[in-house]
C-alpha positions as a printed NumPy array, in Angstrom:
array([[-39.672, -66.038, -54.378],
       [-35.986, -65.965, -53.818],
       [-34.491, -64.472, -50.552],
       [-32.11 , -61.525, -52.289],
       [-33.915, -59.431, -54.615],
       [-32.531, -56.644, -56.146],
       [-33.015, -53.768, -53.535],
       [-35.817, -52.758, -51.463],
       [-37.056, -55.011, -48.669],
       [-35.919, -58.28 , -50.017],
       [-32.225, -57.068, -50.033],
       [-32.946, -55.968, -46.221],
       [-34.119, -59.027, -45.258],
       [-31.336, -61.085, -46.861],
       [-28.927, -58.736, -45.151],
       [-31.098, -59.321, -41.757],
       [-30.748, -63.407, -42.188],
       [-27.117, -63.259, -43.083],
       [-26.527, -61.31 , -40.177],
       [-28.549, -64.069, -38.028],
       [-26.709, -67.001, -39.107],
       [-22.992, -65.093, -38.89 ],
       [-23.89 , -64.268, -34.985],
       [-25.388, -67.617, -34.511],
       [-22.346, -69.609, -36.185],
       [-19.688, -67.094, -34.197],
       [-21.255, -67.669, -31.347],
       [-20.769, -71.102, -31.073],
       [-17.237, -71.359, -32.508],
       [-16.655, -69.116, -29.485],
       [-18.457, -71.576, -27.195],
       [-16.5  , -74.256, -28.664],
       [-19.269, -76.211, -30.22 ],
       [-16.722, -75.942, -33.563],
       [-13.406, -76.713, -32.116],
       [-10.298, -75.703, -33.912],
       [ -9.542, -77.128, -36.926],
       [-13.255, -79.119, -36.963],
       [-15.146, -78.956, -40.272],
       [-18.706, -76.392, -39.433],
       [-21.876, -78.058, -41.331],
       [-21.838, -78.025, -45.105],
       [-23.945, -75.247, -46.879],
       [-26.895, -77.313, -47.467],
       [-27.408, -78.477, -44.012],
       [-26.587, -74.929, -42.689],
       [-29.259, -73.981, -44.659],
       [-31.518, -76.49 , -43.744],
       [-30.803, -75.875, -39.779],
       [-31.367, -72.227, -40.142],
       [-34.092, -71.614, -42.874],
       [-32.16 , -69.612, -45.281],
       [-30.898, -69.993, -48.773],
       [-27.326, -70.769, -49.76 ],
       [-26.601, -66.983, -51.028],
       [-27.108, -66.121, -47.362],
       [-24.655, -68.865, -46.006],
       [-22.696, -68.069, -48.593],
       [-22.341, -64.13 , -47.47 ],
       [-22.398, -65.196, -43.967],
       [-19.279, -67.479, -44.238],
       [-17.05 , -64.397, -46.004],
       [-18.031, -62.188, -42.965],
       [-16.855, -65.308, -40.379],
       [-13.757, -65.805, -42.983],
       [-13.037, -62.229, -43.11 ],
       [-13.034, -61.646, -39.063],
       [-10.381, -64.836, -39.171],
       [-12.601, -67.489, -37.503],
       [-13.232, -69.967, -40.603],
       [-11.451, -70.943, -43.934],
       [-12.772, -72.395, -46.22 ],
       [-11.205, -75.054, -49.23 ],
       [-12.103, -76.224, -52.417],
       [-12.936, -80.098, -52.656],
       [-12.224, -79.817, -48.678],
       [-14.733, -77.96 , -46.763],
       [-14.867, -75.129, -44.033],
       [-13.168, -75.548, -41.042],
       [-12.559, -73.153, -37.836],
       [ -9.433, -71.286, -37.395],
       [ -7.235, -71.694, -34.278],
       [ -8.415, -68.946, -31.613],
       [ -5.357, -66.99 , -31.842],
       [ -6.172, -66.724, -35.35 ],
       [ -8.915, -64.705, -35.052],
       [ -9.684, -60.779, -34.72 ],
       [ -9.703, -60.165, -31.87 ],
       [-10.623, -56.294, -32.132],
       [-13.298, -57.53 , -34.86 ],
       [-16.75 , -55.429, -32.115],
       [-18.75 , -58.992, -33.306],
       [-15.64 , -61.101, -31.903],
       [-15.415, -58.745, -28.823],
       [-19.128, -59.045, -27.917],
       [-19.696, -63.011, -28.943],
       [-16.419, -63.43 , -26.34 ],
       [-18.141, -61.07 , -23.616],
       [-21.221, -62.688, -23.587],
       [-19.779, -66.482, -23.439],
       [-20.745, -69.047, -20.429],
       [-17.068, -68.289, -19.126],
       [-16.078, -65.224, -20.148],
       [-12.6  , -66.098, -17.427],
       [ -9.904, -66.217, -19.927],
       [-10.904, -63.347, -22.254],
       [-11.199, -60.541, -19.213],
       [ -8.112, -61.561, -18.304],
       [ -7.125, -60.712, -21.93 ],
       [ -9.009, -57.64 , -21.945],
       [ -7.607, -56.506, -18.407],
       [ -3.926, -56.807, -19.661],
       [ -4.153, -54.887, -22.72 ],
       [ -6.471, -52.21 , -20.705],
       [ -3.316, -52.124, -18.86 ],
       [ -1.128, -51.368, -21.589],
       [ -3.168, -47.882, -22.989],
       [ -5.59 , -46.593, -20.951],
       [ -3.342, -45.912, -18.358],
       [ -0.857, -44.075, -21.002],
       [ -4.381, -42.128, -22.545],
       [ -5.013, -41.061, -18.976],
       [ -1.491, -39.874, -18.852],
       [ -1.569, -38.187, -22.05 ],
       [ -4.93 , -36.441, -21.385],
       [ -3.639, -34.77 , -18.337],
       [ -2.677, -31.075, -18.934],
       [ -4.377, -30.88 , -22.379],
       [ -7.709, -30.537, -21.448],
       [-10.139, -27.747, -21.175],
       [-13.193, -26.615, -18.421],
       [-15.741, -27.981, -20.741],
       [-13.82 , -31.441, -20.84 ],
       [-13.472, -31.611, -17.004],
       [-17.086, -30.828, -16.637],
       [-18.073, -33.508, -18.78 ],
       [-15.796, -36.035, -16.867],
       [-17.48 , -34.546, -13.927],
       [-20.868, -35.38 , -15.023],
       [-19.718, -38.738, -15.646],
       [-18.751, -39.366, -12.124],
       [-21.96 , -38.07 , -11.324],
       [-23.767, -40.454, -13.219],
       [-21.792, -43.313, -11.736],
       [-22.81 , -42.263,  -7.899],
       [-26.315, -41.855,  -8.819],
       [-27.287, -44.731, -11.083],
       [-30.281, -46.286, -10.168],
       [-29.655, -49.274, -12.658],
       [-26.904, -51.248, -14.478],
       [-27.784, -49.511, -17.807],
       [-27.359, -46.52 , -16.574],
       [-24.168, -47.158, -14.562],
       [-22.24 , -49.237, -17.226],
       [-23.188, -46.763, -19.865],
       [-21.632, -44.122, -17.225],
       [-18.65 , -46.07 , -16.844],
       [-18.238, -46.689, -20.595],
       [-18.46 , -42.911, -21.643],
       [-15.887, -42.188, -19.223],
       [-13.386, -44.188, -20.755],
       [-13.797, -43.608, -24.126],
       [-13.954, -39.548, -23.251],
       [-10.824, -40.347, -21.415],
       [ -9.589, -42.059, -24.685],
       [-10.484, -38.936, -26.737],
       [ -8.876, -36.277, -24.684],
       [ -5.345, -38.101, -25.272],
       [ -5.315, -36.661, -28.766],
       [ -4.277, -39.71 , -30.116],
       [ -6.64 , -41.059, -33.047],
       [ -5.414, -44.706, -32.519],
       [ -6.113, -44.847, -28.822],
       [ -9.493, -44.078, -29.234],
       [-10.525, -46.083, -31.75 ],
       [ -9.267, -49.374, -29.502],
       [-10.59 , -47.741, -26.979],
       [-14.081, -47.923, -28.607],
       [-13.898, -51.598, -29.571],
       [-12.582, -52.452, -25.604],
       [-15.019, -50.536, -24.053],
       [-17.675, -52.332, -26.259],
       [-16.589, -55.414, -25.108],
       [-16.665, -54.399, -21.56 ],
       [-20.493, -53.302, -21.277],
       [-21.656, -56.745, -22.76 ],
       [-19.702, -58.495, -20.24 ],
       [-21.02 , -55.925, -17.322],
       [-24.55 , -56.415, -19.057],
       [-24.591, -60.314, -19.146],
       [-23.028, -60.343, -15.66 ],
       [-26.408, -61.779, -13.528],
       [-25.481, -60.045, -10.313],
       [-27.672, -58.605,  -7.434],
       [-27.253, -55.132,  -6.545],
       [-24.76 , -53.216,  -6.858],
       [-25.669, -49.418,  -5.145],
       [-23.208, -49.581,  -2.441],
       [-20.166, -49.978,  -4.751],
       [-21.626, -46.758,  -6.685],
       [-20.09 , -44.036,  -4.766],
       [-16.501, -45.991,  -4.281],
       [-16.511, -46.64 ,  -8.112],
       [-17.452, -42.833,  -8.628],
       [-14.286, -41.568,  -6.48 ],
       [-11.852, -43.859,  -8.175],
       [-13.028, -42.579, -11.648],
       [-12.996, -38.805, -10.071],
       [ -9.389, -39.083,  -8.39 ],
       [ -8.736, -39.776, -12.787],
       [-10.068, -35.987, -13.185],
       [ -8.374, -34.628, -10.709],
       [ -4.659, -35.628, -11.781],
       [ -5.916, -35.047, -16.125],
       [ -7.002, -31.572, -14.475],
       [ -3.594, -30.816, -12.84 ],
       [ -1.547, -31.978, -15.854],
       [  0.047, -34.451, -13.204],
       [  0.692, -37.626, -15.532],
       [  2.023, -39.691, -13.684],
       [ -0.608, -39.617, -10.886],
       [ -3.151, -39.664, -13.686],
       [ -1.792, -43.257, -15.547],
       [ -1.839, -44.27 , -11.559],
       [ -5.384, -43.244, -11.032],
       [ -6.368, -45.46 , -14.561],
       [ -4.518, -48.302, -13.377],
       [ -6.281, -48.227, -10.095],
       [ -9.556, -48.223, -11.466],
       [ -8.592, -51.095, -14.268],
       [ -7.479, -53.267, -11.674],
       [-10.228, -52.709,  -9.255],
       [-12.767, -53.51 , -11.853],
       [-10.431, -56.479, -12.847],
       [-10.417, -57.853,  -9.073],
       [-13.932, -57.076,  -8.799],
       [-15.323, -59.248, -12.011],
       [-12.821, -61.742, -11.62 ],
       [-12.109, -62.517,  -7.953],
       [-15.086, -61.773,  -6.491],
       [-17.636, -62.236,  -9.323],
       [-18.784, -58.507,  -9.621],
       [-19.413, -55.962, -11.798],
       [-16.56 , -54.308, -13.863],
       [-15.519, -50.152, -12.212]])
């Protein structure tokens, strides 16, 4: 019986193992197992090391090829792309980045262009908001000086900033925002770090000092506020090995 039948729970399965081996292959191009401009494994031994049949490595190398990572020749092979190459705001990209041994390099990535537009959302949201959007912020912050767990607290943090992303109107903004933030709670999540309660309340007031200026229409004090929190979540992962604010 082949792997891709027409339909039904054959083509679900396929889709399932070409999925596998396009996470398993992009994560270790990311690691560096496939350096730049290496050849990966040829389709019958890719097949061979993960069980599947060559319509599957087939569809899994046009996902890697179309997310920039691989390219692939006729009569030469398939070799990886240089990094810069790649798509970077591809969510697969983000999270096999986020989730590497050192994930240095890319937060400091992630950190600068954070820099560039949430600070300018946060600015843009202020003024243009209504009670039912502060209250929701609100509730946010609550969440943060509450959590009980890292779920809870990074998924706290995470709705915050994409809200904050939404309420600048701009359509753009918040669909980066989306694919940042997504990268951000796999890196909080595969950060192995002990606890983190008495950061909760500080981390709560920095996000809450945010409200206050969007509430005011003060934008200036409101990109400050964003930058603040950035760069304290920055310092904290970074410099000192934390979680992300």
């Amino acid at each position: 019986m082949t792997l891709v039948t027409a339909g039904g729970a054959g083509a679900e399965r396929a889709s399932n193992h070409t999925a596998f081996v396009v996470d398993q292959l992009g994560r270790a191009i990311v690691a560096g197992e496939y350096p730049a401009e290496t050849m990966i494994p040829l389709d019958p031994d890719l097949c061979e090391m993960f069980g599947v049949s060559r319509t599957v490595v087939r569809e899994a190398k046009k996902t890697l090829i179309a997310k920039g990572m691989i390219q692939s020749k006729a009569k030469v092979g398939t070799h990886v792309r240089p990094a810069d190459e790649w798509n970077m705001f591809d969510e697969d990209v983000l999270r096999w980045h986020a989730t590497a041994r050192n994930p240095t390099r890319f937060y400091e990535e992630l950190y600068e262009i954070r820099m560039i537009f949430e600070p300018a959302a946060a600015a843009q949201a202020a003024g243009r908001v209504n009670q039912v959007d502060l209250d929701e912020l609100n509730a946010l912050c609550d969440r943060l000086a509450t959590a009980d767990n890292r779920t809870d607290f990074a998924l706290a943090d995470y709705e915050f900033h994409k809200q904050v992303l939404r309420l600048s109107g701009n359509r753009f903004l918040q669909s980066l925002g989306d694919l940042v933030q997504t990268a951000l709670y796999s890196l909080f999540m595969a950060e192995h770090i002990g606890d983190f309660s008495e950061r909760r309340e500080s981390v709560a007031q920095r996000h809450r000092a945010i409200v206050s200026a969007i509430a005011s229409g003060a934008q200036l004090d409101a990109r400050d506020a964003m930058s603040r929190v950035i760069h304290d979540g920055y310092a904290n992962v970074v410099m000192k090995g934390a979680v992300a604010g």
